[in-house]
CSV table of C-alpha atoms and ligand atoms in Angstrom, one decimal:
chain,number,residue,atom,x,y,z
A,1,UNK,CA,-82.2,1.8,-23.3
A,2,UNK,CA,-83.7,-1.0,-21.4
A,3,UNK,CA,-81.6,-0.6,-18.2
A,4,UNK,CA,-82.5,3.0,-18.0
A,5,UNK,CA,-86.7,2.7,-18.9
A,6,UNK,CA,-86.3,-0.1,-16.2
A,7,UNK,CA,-85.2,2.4,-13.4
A,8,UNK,CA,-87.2,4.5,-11.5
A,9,UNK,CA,-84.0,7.1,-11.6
A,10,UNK,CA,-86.0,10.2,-9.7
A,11,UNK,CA,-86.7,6.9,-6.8
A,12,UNK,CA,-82.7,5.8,-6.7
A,13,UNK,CA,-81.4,9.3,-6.4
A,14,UNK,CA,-83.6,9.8,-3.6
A,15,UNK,CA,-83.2,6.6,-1.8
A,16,UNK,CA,-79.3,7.0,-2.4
A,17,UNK,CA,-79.1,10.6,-1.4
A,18,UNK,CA,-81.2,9.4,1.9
A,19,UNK,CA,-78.9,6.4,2.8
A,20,UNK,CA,-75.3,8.7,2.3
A,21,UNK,CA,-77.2,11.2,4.5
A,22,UNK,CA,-77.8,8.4,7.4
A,23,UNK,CA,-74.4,6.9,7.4
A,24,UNK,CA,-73.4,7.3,11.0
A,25,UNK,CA,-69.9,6.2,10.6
A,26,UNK,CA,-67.2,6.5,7.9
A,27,UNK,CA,-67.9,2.5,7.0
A,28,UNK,CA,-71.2,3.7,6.7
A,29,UNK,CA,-70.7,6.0,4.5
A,30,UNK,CA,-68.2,3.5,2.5
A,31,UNK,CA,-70.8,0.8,2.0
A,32,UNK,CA,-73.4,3.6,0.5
A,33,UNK,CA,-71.1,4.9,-1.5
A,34,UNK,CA,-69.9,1.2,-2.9
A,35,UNK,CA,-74.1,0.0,-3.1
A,36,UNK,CA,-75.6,3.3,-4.8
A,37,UNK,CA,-72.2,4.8,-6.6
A,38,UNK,CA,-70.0,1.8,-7.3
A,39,UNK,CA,-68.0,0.2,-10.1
A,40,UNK,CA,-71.2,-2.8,-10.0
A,41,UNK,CA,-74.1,-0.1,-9.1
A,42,UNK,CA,-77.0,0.3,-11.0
A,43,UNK,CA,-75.8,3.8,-11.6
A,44,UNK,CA,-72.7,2.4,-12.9
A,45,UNK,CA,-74.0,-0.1,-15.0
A,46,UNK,CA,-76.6,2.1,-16.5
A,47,UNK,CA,-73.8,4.6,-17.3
A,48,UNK,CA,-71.6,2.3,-19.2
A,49,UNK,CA,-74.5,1.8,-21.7
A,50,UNK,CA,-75.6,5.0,-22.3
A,51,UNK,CA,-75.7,5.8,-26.0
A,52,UNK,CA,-77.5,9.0,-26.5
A,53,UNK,CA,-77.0,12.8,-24.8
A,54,UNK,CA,-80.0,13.0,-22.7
A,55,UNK,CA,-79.9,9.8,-20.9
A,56,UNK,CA,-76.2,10.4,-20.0
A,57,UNK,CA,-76.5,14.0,-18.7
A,58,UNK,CA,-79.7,12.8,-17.1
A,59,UNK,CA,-77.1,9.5,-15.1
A,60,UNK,CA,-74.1,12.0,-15.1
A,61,UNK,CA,-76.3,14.9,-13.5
A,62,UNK,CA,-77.3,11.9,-10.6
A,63,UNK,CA,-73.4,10.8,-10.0
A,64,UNK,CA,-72.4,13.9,-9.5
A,65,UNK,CA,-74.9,14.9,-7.0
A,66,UNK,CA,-74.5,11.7,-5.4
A,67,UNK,CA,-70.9,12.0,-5.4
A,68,UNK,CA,-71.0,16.1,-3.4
A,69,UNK,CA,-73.8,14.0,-1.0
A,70,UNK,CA,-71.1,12.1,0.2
A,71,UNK,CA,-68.2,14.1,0.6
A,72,UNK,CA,-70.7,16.8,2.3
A,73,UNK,CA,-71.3,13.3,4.6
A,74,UNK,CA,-67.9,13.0,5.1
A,75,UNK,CA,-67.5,16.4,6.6
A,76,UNK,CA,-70.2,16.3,8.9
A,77,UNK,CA,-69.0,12.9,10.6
A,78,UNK,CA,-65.9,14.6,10.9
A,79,UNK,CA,-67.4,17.5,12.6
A,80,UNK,CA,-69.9,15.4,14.4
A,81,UNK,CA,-66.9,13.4,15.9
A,82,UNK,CA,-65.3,16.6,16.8
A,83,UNK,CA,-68.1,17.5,18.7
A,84,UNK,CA,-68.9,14.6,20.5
A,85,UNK,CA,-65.2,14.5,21.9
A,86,UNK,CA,-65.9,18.3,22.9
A,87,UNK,CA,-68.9,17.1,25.0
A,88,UNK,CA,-66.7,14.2,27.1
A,89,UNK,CA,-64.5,17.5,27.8
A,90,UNK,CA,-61.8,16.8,25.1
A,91,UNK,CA,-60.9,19.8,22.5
A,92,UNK,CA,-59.1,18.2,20.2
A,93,UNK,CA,-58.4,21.6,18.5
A,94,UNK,CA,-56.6,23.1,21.3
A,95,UNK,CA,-53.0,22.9,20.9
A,96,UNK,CA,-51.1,19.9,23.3
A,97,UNK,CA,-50.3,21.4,26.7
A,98,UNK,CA,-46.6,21.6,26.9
A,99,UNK,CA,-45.4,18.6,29.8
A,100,UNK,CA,-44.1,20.1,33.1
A,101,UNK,CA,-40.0,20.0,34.1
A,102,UNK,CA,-39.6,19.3,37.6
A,103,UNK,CA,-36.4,20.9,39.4
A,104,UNK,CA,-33.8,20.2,41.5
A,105,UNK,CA,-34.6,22.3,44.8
A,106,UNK,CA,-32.8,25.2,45.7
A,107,UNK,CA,-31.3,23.4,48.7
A,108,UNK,CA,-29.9,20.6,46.3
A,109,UNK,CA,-28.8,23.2,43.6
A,110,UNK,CA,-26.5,24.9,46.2
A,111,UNK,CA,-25.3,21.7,47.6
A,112,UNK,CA,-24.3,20.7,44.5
A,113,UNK,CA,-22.5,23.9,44.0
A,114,UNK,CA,-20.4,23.6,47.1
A,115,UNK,CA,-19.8,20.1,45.9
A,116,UNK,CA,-18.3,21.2,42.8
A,117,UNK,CA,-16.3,24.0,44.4
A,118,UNK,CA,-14.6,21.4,46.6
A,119,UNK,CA,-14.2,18.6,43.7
A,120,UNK,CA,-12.5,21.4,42.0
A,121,UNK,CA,-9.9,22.4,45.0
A,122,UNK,CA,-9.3,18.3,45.1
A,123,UNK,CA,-11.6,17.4,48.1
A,124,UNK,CA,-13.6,14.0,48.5
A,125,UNK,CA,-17.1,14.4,48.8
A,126,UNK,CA,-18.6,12.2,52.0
A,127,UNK,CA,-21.8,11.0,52.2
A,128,UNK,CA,-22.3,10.9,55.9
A,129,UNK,CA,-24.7,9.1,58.0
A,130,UNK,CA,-27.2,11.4,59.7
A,131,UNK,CA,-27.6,8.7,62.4
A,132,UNK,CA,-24.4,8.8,64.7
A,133,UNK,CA,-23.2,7.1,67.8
A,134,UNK,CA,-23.0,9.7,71.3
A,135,UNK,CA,-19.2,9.1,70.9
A,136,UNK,CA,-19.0,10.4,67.3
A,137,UNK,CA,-21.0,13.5,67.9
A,138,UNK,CA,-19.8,14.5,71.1
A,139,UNK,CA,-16.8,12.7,73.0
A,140,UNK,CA,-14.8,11.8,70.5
A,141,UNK,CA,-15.2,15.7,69.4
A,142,UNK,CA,-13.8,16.8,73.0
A,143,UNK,CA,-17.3,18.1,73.9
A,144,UNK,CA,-18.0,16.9,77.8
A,145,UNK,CA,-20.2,14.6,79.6
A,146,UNK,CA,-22.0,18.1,80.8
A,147,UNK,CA,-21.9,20.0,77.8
A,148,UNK,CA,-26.2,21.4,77.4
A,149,UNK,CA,-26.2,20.4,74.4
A,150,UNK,CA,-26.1,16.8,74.7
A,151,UNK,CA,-29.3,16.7,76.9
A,152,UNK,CA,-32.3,15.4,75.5
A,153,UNK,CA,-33.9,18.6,75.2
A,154,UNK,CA,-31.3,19.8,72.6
A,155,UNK,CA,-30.7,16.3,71.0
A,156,UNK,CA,-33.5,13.4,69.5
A,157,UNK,CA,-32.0,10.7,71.2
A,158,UNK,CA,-32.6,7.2,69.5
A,159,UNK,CA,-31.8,5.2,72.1
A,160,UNK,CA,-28.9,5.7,75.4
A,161,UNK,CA,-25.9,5.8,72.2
A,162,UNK,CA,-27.6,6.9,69.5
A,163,UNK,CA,-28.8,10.2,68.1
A,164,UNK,CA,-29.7,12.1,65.0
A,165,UNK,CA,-26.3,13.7,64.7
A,166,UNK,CA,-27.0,17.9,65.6
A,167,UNK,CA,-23.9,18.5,63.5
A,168,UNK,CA,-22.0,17.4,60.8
A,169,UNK,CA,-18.7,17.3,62.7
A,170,UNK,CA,-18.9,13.5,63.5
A,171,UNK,CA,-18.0,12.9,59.8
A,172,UNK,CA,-14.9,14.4,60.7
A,173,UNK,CA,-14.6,11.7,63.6
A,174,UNK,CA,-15.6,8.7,60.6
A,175,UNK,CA,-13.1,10.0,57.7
A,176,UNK,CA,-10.3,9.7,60.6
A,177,UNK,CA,-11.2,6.6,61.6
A,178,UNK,CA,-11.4,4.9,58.0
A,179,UNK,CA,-9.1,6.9,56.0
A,180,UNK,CA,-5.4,7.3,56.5
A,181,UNK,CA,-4.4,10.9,55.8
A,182,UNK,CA,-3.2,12.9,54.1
A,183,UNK,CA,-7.6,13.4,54.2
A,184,UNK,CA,-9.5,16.2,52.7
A,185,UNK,CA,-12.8,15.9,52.4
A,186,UNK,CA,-16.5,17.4,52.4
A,187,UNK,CA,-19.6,16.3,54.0
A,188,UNK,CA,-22.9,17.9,53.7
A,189,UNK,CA,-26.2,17.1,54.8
A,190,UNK,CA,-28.8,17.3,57.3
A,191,UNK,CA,-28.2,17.9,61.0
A,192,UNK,CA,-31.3,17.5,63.7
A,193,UNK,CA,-31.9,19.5,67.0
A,194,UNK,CA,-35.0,19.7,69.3
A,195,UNK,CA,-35.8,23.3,67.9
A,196,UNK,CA,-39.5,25.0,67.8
A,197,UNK,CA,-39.7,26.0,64.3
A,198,UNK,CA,-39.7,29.9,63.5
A,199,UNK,CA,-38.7,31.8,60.7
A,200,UNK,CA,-34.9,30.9,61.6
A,201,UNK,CA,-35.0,28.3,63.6
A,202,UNK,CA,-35.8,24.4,62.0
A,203,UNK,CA,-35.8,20.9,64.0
A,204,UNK,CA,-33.3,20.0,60.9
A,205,UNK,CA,-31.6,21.9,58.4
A,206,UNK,CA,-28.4,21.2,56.3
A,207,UNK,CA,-24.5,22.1,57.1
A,208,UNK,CA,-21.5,21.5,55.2
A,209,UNK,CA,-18.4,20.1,57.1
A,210,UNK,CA,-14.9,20.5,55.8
A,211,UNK,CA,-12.1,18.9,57.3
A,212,UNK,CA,-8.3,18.7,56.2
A,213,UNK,CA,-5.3,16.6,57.6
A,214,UNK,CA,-1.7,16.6,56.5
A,215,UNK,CA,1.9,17.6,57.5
A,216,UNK,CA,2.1,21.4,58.5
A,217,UNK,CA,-1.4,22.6,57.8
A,218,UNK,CA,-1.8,26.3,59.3
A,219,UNK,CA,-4.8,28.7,60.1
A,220,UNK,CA,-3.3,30.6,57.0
A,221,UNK,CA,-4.5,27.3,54.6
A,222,UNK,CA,-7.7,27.2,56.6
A,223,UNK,CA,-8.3,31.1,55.4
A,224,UNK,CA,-7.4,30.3,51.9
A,225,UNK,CA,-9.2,27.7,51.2
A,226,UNK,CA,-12.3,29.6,52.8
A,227,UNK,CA,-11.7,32.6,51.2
A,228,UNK,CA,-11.2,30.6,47.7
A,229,UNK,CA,-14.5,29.0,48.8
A,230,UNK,CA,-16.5,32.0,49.1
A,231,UNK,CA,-15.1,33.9,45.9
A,232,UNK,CA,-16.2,30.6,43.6
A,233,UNK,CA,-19.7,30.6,45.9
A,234,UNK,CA,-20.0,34.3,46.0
A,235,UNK,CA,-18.0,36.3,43.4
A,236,UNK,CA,-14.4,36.8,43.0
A,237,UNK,CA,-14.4,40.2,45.2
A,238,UNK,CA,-15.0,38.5,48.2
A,239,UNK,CA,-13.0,39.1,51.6
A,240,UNK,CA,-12.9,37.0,54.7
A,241,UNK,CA,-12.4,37.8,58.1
A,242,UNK,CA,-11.9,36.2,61.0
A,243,UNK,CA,-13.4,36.5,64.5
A,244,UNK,CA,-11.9,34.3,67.5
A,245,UNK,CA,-14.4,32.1,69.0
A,246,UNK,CA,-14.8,28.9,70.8
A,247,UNK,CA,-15.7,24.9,69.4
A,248,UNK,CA,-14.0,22.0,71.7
A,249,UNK,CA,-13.1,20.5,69.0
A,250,UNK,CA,-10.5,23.3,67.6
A,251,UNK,CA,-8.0,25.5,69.2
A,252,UNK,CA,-8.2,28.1,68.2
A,253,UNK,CA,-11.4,28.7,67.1
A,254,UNK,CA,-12.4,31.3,64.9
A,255,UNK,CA,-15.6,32.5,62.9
A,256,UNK,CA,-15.7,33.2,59.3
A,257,UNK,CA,-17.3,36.1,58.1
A,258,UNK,CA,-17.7,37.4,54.5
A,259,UNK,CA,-18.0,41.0,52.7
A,260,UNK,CA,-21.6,41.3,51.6
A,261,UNK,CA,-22.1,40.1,48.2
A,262,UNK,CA,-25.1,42.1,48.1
A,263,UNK,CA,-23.8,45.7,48.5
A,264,UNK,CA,-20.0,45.3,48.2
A,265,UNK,CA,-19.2,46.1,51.8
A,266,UNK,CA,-21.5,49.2,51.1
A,267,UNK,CA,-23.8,48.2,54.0
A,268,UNK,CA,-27.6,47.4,53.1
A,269,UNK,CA,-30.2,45.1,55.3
A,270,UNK,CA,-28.9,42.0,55.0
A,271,UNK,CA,-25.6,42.5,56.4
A,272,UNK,CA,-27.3,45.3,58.7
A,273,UNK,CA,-24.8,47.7,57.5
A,274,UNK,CA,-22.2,46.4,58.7
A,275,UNK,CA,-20.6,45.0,55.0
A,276,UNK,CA,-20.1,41.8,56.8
A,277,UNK,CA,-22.2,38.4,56.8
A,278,UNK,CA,-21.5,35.3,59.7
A,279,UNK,CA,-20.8,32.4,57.2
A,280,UNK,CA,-19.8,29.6,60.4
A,281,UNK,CA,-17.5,28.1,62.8
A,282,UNK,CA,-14.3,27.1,61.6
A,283,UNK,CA,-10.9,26.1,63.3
A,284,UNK,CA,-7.5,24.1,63.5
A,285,UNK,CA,-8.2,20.8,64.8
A,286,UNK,CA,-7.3,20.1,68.5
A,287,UNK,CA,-4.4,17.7,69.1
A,288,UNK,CA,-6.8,16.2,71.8
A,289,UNK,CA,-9.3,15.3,68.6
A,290,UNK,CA,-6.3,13.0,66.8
A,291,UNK,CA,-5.6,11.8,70.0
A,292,UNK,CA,-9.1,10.0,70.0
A,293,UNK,CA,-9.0,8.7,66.8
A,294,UNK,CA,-5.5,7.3,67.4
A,295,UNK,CA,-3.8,10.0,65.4
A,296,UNK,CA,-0.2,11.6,66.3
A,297,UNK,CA,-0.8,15.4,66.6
A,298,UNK,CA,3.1,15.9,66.2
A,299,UNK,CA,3.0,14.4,62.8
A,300,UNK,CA,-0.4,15.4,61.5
A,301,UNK,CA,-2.2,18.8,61.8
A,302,UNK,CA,-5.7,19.8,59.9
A,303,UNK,CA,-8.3,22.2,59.8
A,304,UNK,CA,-12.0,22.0,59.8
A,305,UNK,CA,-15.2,24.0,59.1
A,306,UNK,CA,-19.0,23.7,59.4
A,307,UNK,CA,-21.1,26.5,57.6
A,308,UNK,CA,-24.7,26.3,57.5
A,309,UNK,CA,-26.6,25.9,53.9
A,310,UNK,CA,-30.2,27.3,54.2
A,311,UNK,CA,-28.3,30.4,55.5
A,312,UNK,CA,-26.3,30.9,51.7
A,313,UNK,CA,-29.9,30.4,49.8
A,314,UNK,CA,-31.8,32.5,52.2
A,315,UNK,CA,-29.0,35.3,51.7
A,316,UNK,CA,-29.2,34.8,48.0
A,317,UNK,CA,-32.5,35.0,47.2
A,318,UNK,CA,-33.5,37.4,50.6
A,319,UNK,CA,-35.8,34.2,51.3
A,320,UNK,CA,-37.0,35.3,54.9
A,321,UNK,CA,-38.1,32.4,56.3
A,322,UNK,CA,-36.3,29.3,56.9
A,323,UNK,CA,-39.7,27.1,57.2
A,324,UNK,CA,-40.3,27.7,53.4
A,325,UNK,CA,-37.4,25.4,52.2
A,326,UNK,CA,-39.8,22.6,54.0
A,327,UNK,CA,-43.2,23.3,53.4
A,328,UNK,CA,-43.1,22.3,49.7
A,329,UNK,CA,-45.2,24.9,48.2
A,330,UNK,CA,-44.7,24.7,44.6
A,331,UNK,CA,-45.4,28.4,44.2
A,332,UNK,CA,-42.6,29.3,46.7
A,333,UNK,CA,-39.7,25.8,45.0
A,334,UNK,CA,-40.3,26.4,41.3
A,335,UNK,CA,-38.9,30.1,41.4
A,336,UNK,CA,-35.2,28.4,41.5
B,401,DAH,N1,-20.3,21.9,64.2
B,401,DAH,C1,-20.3,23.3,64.5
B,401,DAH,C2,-21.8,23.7,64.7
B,401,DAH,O1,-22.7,23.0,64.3
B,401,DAH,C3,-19.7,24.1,63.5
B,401,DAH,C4,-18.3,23.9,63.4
B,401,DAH,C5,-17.4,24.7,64.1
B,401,DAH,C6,-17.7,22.9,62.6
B,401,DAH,C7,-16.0,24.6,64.0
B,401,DAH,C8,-16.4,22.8,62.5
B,401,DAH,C9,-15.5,23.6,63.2
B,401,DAH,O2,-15.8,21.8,61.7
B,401,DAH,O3,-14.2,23.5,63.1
B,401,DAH,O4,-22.1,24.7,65.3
């Protein structure tokens, strides 16, 4: 066989086996494989005219070493590109790390939950405006030109008529003043007063107001509809009770407290055995408050509440420190 006695074989197997072994890269590798092992390869051709036994186990016993070389090349650039992703700090045989939820926090969660109380008695949710005019949050809510409160050390005053509102009640003053009742509506959101932050006390924290107008509206719908609040918020065993008090803006005035939802009435910390928890001011709407927004208190009558909202999650949870709804420490938030 001339093509054979013309081919140093022992030379081609080594140079071969040397360039599959310095392929660096799969095309490499590929263009080796074509030039040493390929259909137009000396190898090849040699093969295709082998006539006797020795000279084709002889050709045979070269492919198929050449053929392991480069599968055994294969795996070691595989390997090899493994590793060098493992030195730029990338496993990539460590599983994907599963990709973080956020969460709605707790203060939104329960806000949202009061919403859907009221949505469900038939109540409008407001969004109201935490910015309000003197008027809204004080006069036109029967509170005096003297009253402490409206002094600038209780109230961030924007300018002579403006303020962050320190109370949600001014939506009360806004639904009248744009809506034509019957009215019943919702408003929740922040409220701002010049406070030193403590464990209970927070320059802003969130209230819900509540107000209702119609024909004939009595303190006796005012404690149904509170105590239907807190059995949907708090459990269907829920009682209210209610404690005479004083807002200007209602007469009478009352405050609303609740049977412990954490010990039944039993008595425990949190209600400092007493089986009773302060929920919030509440009361029937003073005539002198329709008055203002033009309303006739002998043909329209309504309630209204404001109850806090960091006070429901703190009970909840026993979270004992108001300041930690604020700080934004993710350890703390994505427990709810
Ligand atoms: N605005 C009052 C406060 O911040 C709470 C309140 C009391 C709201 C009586 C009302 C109400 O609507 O009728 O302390």
């Amino acid at each position: 066989m001339d093509s054979l006695a013309a081919v140093d074989w022992t030379a081609y197997e080594t140079q071969a086996t040397a360039a599959i072994g310095a392929a660096l890269a799969d095309s490499e590798l590929e263009d080796a494989r074509v030039h040493w092992l390929g259909r137009k390869s000396e190898l090849a051709l040699a093969l295709r005219g082998v006539r006797d036994k020795e000279s084709g186990m002889l050709l045979n016993g070269i492919r198929g070493r050449l053929e392991e070389a480069v599968q055994h090349r294969e795996q070691e650039l595989r390997r090899l590109a493994y590793q060098h992703a493992a030195e730029r700090g990338v496993d990539v045989t460590i599983p994907g790390t599963p990709v973080k939820r956020g969460r709605l926090h707790l203060l939104t969660q329960i806000r949202r939950e009061i919403e859907d109380i009221f949505l469900g008695l038939g109540y409008e949710v407001w969004d109201g405006a935490e910015v309000s005019t003197v008027w809204e949050n004080f006069d036109a809510l029967n509170t005096d030109a003297g009253h402490p409160s409206r002094s600038t050390l209780d109230t961030f005053y924007l300018d002579d008529d403006t303020i962050l509102r320190t109370q949600t009640s001014p939506d009360q003053i806004r639904a009248m003043m744009t809506r034509k009742p019957p009215i019943y509506m919702v408003s929740p959101g922040r409220v701002y007063r010049r406070d030193t932050p403590d464990a209970t006390h927070s320059p802003t924290f969130q209230q819900v107001e509540c107000l209702a107008v119609d024909r004939g509206i009595t303190l006796a719908d005012l404690r149904g509809t509170v105590l239907q609040y807190f059995r949907l918020l708090f459990g269907p065993e829920r009682e209210v009770r209610m404690r005479t008090s004083y807002f200007p803006f209602t007469e009478p005035s009352v405050e609303f407290d609740v049977t412990c939802f954490l010990c039944d009435g039993a008595g425990c910390a949190v209600c400092k055995h007493s089986g009773w928890i302060e929920m919030g001011g509440a009361g029937w709407v003073d005539p002198d408050v329709f008055r203002n927004v033009d309303l006739d208190p002998e043909e329209w009558q309504g309630f209204a509440f404001g109850f806090g909202i960091e006070r429901i999650a703190m009970l909840r949870h026993g979270l004992p420190d108001l300041r930690a709804f604020w700080e934004n420490d993710i350890r703390v938030l994505e427990q709810f």
